[in-house]
Short mmCIF file of C-alpha atoms in Angstrom, two decimals:
data_model
loop_
_atom_site.label_atom_id
_atom_site.label_comp_id
_atom_site.label_asym_id
_atom_site.label_seq_id
_atom_site.Cartn_x
_atom_site.Cartn_y
_atom_site.Cartn_z
CA MET A 174 -110.13 48.08 -33.97
CA HIS A 175 -109.38 49.55 -37.39
CA SER A 176 -107.94 53.00 -38.13
CA ASP A 177 -107.99 55.01 -41.32
CA THR A 178 -107.50 58.59 -42.44
CA VAL A 179 -110.40 60.87 -43.37
CA SER A 180 -110.85 64.28 -44.97
CA PRO A 181 -111.03 67.41 -42.81
CA GLU A 182 -114.75 67.68 -43.57
CA THR A 183 -115.47 64.10 -42.54
CA TYR A 184 -113.29 64.49 -39.47
CA ALA A 185 -115.23 67.56 -38.37
CA GLU A 186 -118.49 65.65 -38.65
CA ILE A 187 -117.14 62.72 -36.62
CA VAL A 188 -115.79 64.75 -33.69
CA THR A 189 -118.63 67.27 -33.43
CA SER A 190 -120.21 65.30 -30.57
CA LEU A 191 -116.98 64.02 -29.00
CA PRO A 192 -115.26 65.75 -26.01
CA VAL A 193 -111.91 66.05 -27.78
CA PRO A 194 -109.23 68.49 -26.57
CA VAL A 195 -108.36 71.40 -28.81
CA TRP A 196 -105.36 69.57 -30.32
CA ASN A 197 -107.77 67.00 -31.76
CA SER A 198 -110.43 69.49 -32.82
CA PRO A 199 -111.25 70.62 -36.38
CA LEU A 200 -109.59 73.90 -35.41
CA ALA A 201 -106.28 72.04 -34.96
CA VAL A 202 -106.65 70.75 -38.53
CA GLU A 203 -107.11 74.33 -39.70
CA LEU A 204 -104.24 75.76 -37.63
CA TYR A 205 -101.64 73.26 -38.80
CA GLY A 206 -102.91 73.25 -42.37
CA ASN A 207 -101.34 69.91 -43.33
CA THR A 208 -102.44 67.00 -41.14
CA LEU A 209 -103.29 63.33 -41.01
CA ASN A 210 -106.77 63.00 -39.56
CA VAL A 211 -107.00 59.48 -38.21
CA VAL A 212 -110.16 57.80 -36.91
CA CYS A 213 -110.25 54.43 -35.14
CA ARG A 214 -113.52 52.49 -35.14
CA SER A 215 -114.60 49.30 -33.47
CA ARG A 216 -115.97 46.39 -35.49
CA ARG A 217 -119.45 47.73 -34.77
CA GLY A 218 -118.54 51.12 -36.23
CA ARG A 219 -118.25 53.01 -32.95
CA THR A 220 -115.61 55.75 -32.86
CA ALA A 221 -112.99 54.55 -30.36
CA GLY A 222 -110.34 57.20 -30.93
CA VAL A 223 -109.22 60.08 -33.13
CA TRP A 224 -105.93 61.80 -33.78
CA VAL A 225 -104.91 64.97 -35.58
CA CYS A 226 -101.25 64.56 -36.58
CA PRO A 227 -99.48 67.67 -37.92
CA LEU A 228 -97.29 66.95 -40.95
CA ASP A 229 -93.95 68.47 -41.81
CA ALA A 230 -91.60 67.75 -44.71
CA GLU A 231 -88.91 65.19 -43.92
CA GLY A 232 -85.39 65.65 -45.24
CA GLU A 233 -83.66 68.31 -47.27
CA GLY A 234 -86.02 69.04 -50.12
CA ALA A 235 -87.28 65.45 -50.11
CA GLY A 236 -90.84 66.45 -49.34
CA GLU A 237 -91.50 63.17 -47.55
CA PRO A 238 -94.05 63.60 -44.75
CA ALA A 239 -93.17 63.29 -41.09
CA ALA A 240 -95.71 63.51 -38.27
CA ARG A 241 -94.34 66.41 -36.28
CA ARG A 242 -95.08 70.06 -35.58
CA GLY A 243 -93.25 72.55 -37.72
CA PHE A 244 -94.28 75.17 -35.13
CA ARG A 245 -95.61 74.66 -31.61
CA LEU A 246 -99.11 76.01 -32.16
CA LEU A 247 -100.81 73.87 -29.50
CA PRO A 248 -99.32 72.41 -26.32
CA TYR A 249 -99.68 68.69 -27.08
CA ALA A 250 -100.53 66.37 -29.98
CA SER A 251 -101.69 63.11 -28.42
CA PRO A 252 -104.61 61.00 -29.63
CA TRP A 253 -108.03 61.14 -28.01
CA VAL A 254 -109.39 57.78 -26.86
CA ASP A 255 -112.95 57.17 -25.67
CA PRO A 256 -112.65 57.26 -21.86
CA GLY A 257 -115.53 54.79 -21.56
CA LEU A 258 -113.57 51.97 -23.19
CA HIS A 259 -112.19 49.04 -21.25
CA PRO A 260 -108.40 49.34 -20.73
CA VAL A 261 -107.88 46.48 -23.18
CA ASP A 262 -109.75 48.36 -25.89
CA ARG A 263 -108.02 51.65 -25.05
CA HIS A 264 -104.70 49.90 -25.57
CA ARG A 265 -105.81 48.40 -28.87
CA THR A 266 -107.14 51.73 -30.06
CA VAL A 267 -103.83 53.51 -29.54
CA VAL A 268 -101.85 50.68 -31.19
CA SER A 269 -104.18 50.89 -34.18
CA LEU A 270 -103.96 54.69 -34.43
CA VAL A 271 -100.15 54.70 -34.22
CA ALA A 272 -99.84 51.90 -36.78
CA ALA A 273 -102.07 53.83 -39.20
CA VAL A 274 -99.82 56.88 -38.92
CA MET A 275 -96.65 54.79 -39.33
CA GLU A 276 -97.96 53.45 -42.62
CA ARG A 277 -98.19 56.98 -44.02
CA VAL A 278 -95.13 58.85 -42.74
CA THR A 279 -91.38 58.41 -42.54
CA ALA A 280 -91.04 59.58 -38.95
CA ILE A 281 -93.04 60.63 -35.89
CA ASP A 282 -92.00 63.17 -33.28
CA LEU A 283 -95.03 64.31 -31.28
CA PRO A 284 -95.67 65.18 -27.63
CA MET A 285 -98.39 63.27 -25.86
CA ASP A 286 -100.13 65.02 -22.94
CA PRO A 287 -99.76 64.52 -19.16
CA ARG A 288 -103.06 62.63 -18.98
CA PHE A 289 -102.09 60.19 -21.72
CA GLY A 290 -101.64 56.78 -20.11
CA GLU A 291 -101.19 54.34 -23.00
CA VAL A 292 -97.39 54.26 -23.07
CA ALA A 293 -97.37 50.47 -23.38
CA ALA A 294 -99.37 50.77 -26.59
CA LEU A 295 -96.71 53.03 -28.09
CA ALA A 296 -94.07 50.39 -27.36
CA GLU A 297 -96.20 47.61 -28.85
CA ALA A 298 -96.64 49.63 -32.03
CA GLY A 299 -92.85 49.86 -32.33
CA ALA A 300 -92.31 53.46 -31.23
CA GLU A 301 -90.07 54.94 -28.58
CA ALA A 302 -91.38 57.05 -25.74
CA LEU A 303 -88.94 59.68 -24.51
CA CYS A 304 -89.88 60.87 -21.03
CA ARG A 305 -90.48 64.61 -20.81
CA HIS A 306 -92.23 66.60 -18.11
CA THR A 307 -94.34 69.64 -17.49
CA ARG A 308 -95.07 71.41 -14.21
CA MET A 309 -98.63 71.48 -12.92
CA LEU A 310 -100.58 72.89 -10.00
CA ASP A 311 -103.50 70.75 -8.85
CA LEU A 312 -106.56 72.97 -8.32
CA ARG A 313 -109.07 70.24 -7.52
CA ASP A 314 -108.97 70.59 -3.73
CA ASP A 315 -109.99 73.54 -1.57
CA LYS A 316 -106.42 74.46 -0.72
CA ASP A 317 -105.26 77.95 -1.68
CA PRO A 318 -102.44 77.45 -4.24
CA ARG A 319 -100.56 80.36 -2.64
CA GLU A 320 -99.93 78.15 0.39
CA SER A 321 -97.46 76.23 -1.80
CA TYR A 322 -95.50 79.31 -2.89
CA VAL A 323 -91.96 79.55 -1.52
CA PRO A 324 -91.00 82.72 0.42
CA LYS A 325 -89.03 84.09 -2.54
CA VAL A 326 -92.15 84.03 -4.72
CA ARG A 327 -94.20 85.75 -2.01
CA ASN A 328 -91.54 88.45 -1.73
CA HIS A 329 -91.63 88.96 -5.48
CA LEU A 330 -95.41 89.31 -5.39
CA ARG A 331 -95.22 92.01 -2.72
CA ALA A 332 -92.46 93.90 -4.53
CA ALA A 333 -94.11 93.81 -7.96
CA GLY A 334 -97.55 94.53 -6.52
CA ARG A 335 -96.33 97.94 -5.36
CA GLU A 336 -95.11 98.85 -8.84
CA VAL A 337 -97.46 97.32 -11.42
CA ASP A 338 -101.08 96.33 -11.94
CA VAL A 339 -102.16 93.14 -13.73
CA ASP A 340 -105.28 93.30 -15.87
CA ARG A 341 -106.82 91.26 -18.62
CA ALA A 342 -105.95 92.35 -22.16
CA GLY A 343 -107.11 91.29 -25.61
CA PRO A 344 -105.13 88.48 -27.26
CA GLU A 345 -104.40 90.84 -30.15
CA SER A 346 -102.32 92.96 -27.76
CA PHE A 347 -99.96 90.13 -26.85
CA ASP A 348 -96.39 90.74 -28.04
CA PHE A 349 -95.44 87.40 -29.59
CA SER A 350 -92.15 88.83 -30.87
CA ARG A 351 -90.97 89.24 -27.25
CA ALA A 352 -92.34 85.87 -26.10
CA VAL A 353 -91.04 83.69 -28.94
CA VAL A 354 -87.29 84.29 -28.94
CA GLY A 355 -84.47 82.55 -30.75
CA GLN A 356 -86.76 81.34 -33.52
CA PRO A 357 -87.31 82.51 -37.11
CA GLU A 358 -89.86 85.16 -38.00
CA ALA A 359 -92.06 82.46 -39.56
CA ALA A 360 -92.41 80.79 -36.15
CA VAL A 361 -93.39 84.05 -34.47
CA ALA A 362 -95.94 84.80 -37.20
CA ALA A 363 -97.40 81.29 -37.05
CA ARG A 364 -97.85 81.40 -33.29
CA ARG A 365 -99.46 84.80 -33.47
CA ARG A 366 -101.92 83.65 -36.17
CA SER A 367 -102.73 80.57 -34.13
CA GLY A 368 -103.23 82.48 -30.88
CA LEU A 369 -105.51 85.06 -32.46
CA ARG A 370 -107.49 82.35 -34.26
CA LEU A 371 -108.03 80.51 -30.98
CA GLY A 372 -109.09 83.73 -29.30
CA ARG A 373 -111.49 84.69 -32.06
CA ASP A 374 -113.63 81.58 -32.32
CA GLN A 375 -113.09 79.81 -29.01
CA ASP A 376 -114.82 82.08 -26.48
CA GLY A 377 -113.07 81.83 -23.12
CA THR A 378 -110.41 79.45 -24.43
CA VAL A 379 -107.69 82.09 -24.64
CA HIS A 380 -106.91 84.96 -22.33
CA CYS A 381 -104.05 87.39 -21.99
CA LEU A 382 -102.89 89.21 -18.85
CA ALA A 383 -100.67 92.29 -18.92
CA ALA A 384 -98.60 93.93 -16.16
CA THR A 385 -98.55 97.73 -16.50
CA ASP A 386 -96.51 100.13 -14.35
CA ARG A 387 -97.66 103.46 -12.94
CA GLU A 388 -96.49 105.28 -16.11
CA GLY A 389 -98.64 103.04 -18.29
CA VAL A 390 -95.74 101.00 -19.67
CA CYS A 391 -96.40 97.29 -20.24
CA ARG A 392 -93.75 95.32 -18.35
CA GLY A 393 -94.84 91.78 -19.18
CA GLN A 394 -97.61 89.53 -20.42
CA VAL A 395 -98.84 85.94 -20.24
CA PHE A 396 -100.90 84.12 -22.87
CA VAL A 397 -103.01 81.28 -21.46
CA LEU A 398 -104.90 78.54 -23.30
CA ARG A 399 -107.77 76.78 -21.53
CA CYS A 400 -108.21 73.20 -22.72
CA ASP A 401 -109.03 69.74 -21.41
CA GLY A 402 -109.77 71.00 -17.91
CA ALA A 403 -106.48 72.88 -17.52
CA ASP A 404 -105.17 76.39 -18.03
CA VAL A 405 -101.93 76.09 -20.02
CA LEU A 406 -99.28 78.82 -19.89
CA MET A 407 -98.49 78.93 -23.61
CA HIS A 408 -96.40 82.12 -23.85
CA SER A 409 -94.93 84.75 -21.56
CA TRP A 410 -92.44 87.60 -21.54
CA PHE A 411 -91.28 90.31 -19.15
CA ASP A 412 -89.12 93.42 -19.27
CA ARG A 413 -85.87 92.62 -17.47
CA THR A 414 -85.29 96.34 -16.86
CA GLY A 415 -88.65 96.70 -15.13
CA PRO A 416 -89.73 96.16 -11.53
CA ARG A 417 -88.64 93.01 -9.69
CA GLY A 418 -91.13 90.17 -9.49
CA VAL A 419 -93.27 90.85 -12.58
CA PRO A 420 -93.11 87.23 -13.87
CA SER A 421 -94.28 85.92 -10.50
CA LEU A 422 -97.10 88.46 -10.32
CA LEU A 423 -98.34 87.51 -13.79
CA VAL A 424 -98.28 83.79 -13.02
CA ASP A 425 -100.06 84.37 -9.71
CA ALA A 426 -102.80 86.34 -11.46
CA ALA A 427 -103.20 83.57 -14.08
CA VAL A 428 -103.41 80.91 -11.35
CA ALA A 429 -106.00 82.97 -9.43
CA ARG A 430 -108.11 83.23 -12.57
CA ALA A 431 -107.93 79.46 -13.07
CA VAL A 432 -109.01 78.87 -9.47
CA ARG A 433 -112.14 80.96 -10.00
CA ASP A 434 -113.26 78.78 -12.92
CA PRO A 435 -115.10 75.68 -11.64
CA GLY A 436 -114.31 73.80 -14.84
CA THR A 437 -110.54 74.13 -14.45
CA ASP A 438 -108.79 71.59 -12.25
CA ALA A 439 -105.11 72.27 -13.04
CA PHE A 440 -102.68 74.98 -14.06
CA ASP A 441 -100.13 73.67 -16.56
CA PHE A 442 -96.84 75.59 -16.85
CA GLU A 443 -96.08 73.45 -19.93
CA GLY A 444 -92.65 72.63 -18.60
CA SER A 445 -89.20 73.66 -19.74
CA VAL A 446 -85.89 71.97 -20.48
CA ILE A 447 -84.11 75.14 -19.28
CA PRO A 448 -83.14 74.50 -15.63
CA SER A 449 -83.56 78.11 -14.49
CA ILE A 450 -87.11 78.30 -15.87
CA ASP A 451 -87.99 74.90 -14.47
CA HIS A 452 -86.72 76.03 -11.07
CA PHE A 453 -88.88 79.17 -11.32
CA MET A 454 -91.94 76.97 -11.84
CA THR A 455 -91.20 74.86 -8.78
CA GLY A 456 -91.36 78.01 -6.63
CA PHE A 457 -95.14 77.98 -7.07
CA GLY A 458 -95.37 74.42 -5.80
CA ALA A 459 -95.83 73.08 -9.33
CA ARG A 460 -95.09 69.36 -9.42
CA ALA A 461 -93.46 67.53 -12.31
CA HIS A 462 -95.87 65.50 -14.46
CA ALA A 463 -94.25 63.15 -16.94
CA TYR A 464 -95.54 62.65 -20.46
CA PRO A 465 -94.12 60.66 -23.37
CA GLN A 466 -92.66 62.21 -26.50
CA LEU A 467 -93.53 59.72 -29.25
CA LEU A 468 -90.51 59.02 -31.46
CA TRP A 469 -90.27 56.69 -34.43
CA ARG A 470 -88.42 56.51 -37.72
CA ARG A 471 -88.97 54.06 -40.55
CA SER A 472 -85.99 51.84 -41.25
CA ALA A 473 -84.44 52.08 -44.71
CA GLY A 474 -86.19 49.73 -47.12
CA SER A 475 -88.96 48.76 -44.71
CA SER A 476 -92.65 49.12 -45.48
CA ASP A 477 -95.56 48.37 -43.20
CA GLY A 478 -98.71 46.87 -44.60
CA ALA A 479 -102.16 47.72 -43.26
CA ARG A 480 -102.81 46.14 -39.87
CA GLU A 481 -105.94 45.62 -37.87
CA PHE A 482 -105.98 45.10 -34.10
CA GLY A 483 -108.63 43.62 -31.85
#
């Protein structure tokens, strides 16, 4: 296996026939603006894996590139590996991809996704894998997800249902300034641009739900991204002075919409390190799914030469 970087135009040509998730699509290259576009090929020239790595400047004014997201525009940033490969070749592909990125950056800090299973390859390449988690509802069986809701959530649904209605709204109506809090204006603007771009060209990939009270006042919204067989809860907000239970009602409506889509097998809350929010997610029966956060930093004075695996 050998990995190398390619131009955005070449990358788009390579992945046009590959079932890559949105974070490895040409659109991800466009959204992040500055990326390493890495392609791993077998000795016979077959594409074994690809990886869009967002780049951000490393250090105070140094301008050295680090593979990390300046803003969280997409939920994950893991490589895509051909699912038809033998486990040995999948392992080699990831080692090769990671090594290629290490040769070109000073540091890596990127979230893999819950379906990424090549943690051993990250270790072999010399990276660390910090364990993080998201919360997910499995929608693949015939069980009604509401059967897993705790009584408190059901009570919230009844209370909010008497006060507000939840309907689909255009992504352009989503209030990113209320959903992205505690971050600079640049982060809010970047997430809004990204969300609207996804909604414009990716039909059905993005949808927004809004909770409106009887006076026509919007009391909360959720912004959901559909990708890789899952509906991902990317952004949400609610009016704390409004009716009780609005967040639960919005999540329930988003889950119900995911259930109706035969191509969606999971609802991904995208996790939280804030205990109160994580506890809220568990009330819907959402189980913890671990995923690795890839961490690496080049040692002072070290330099890696090109390597080929397999």
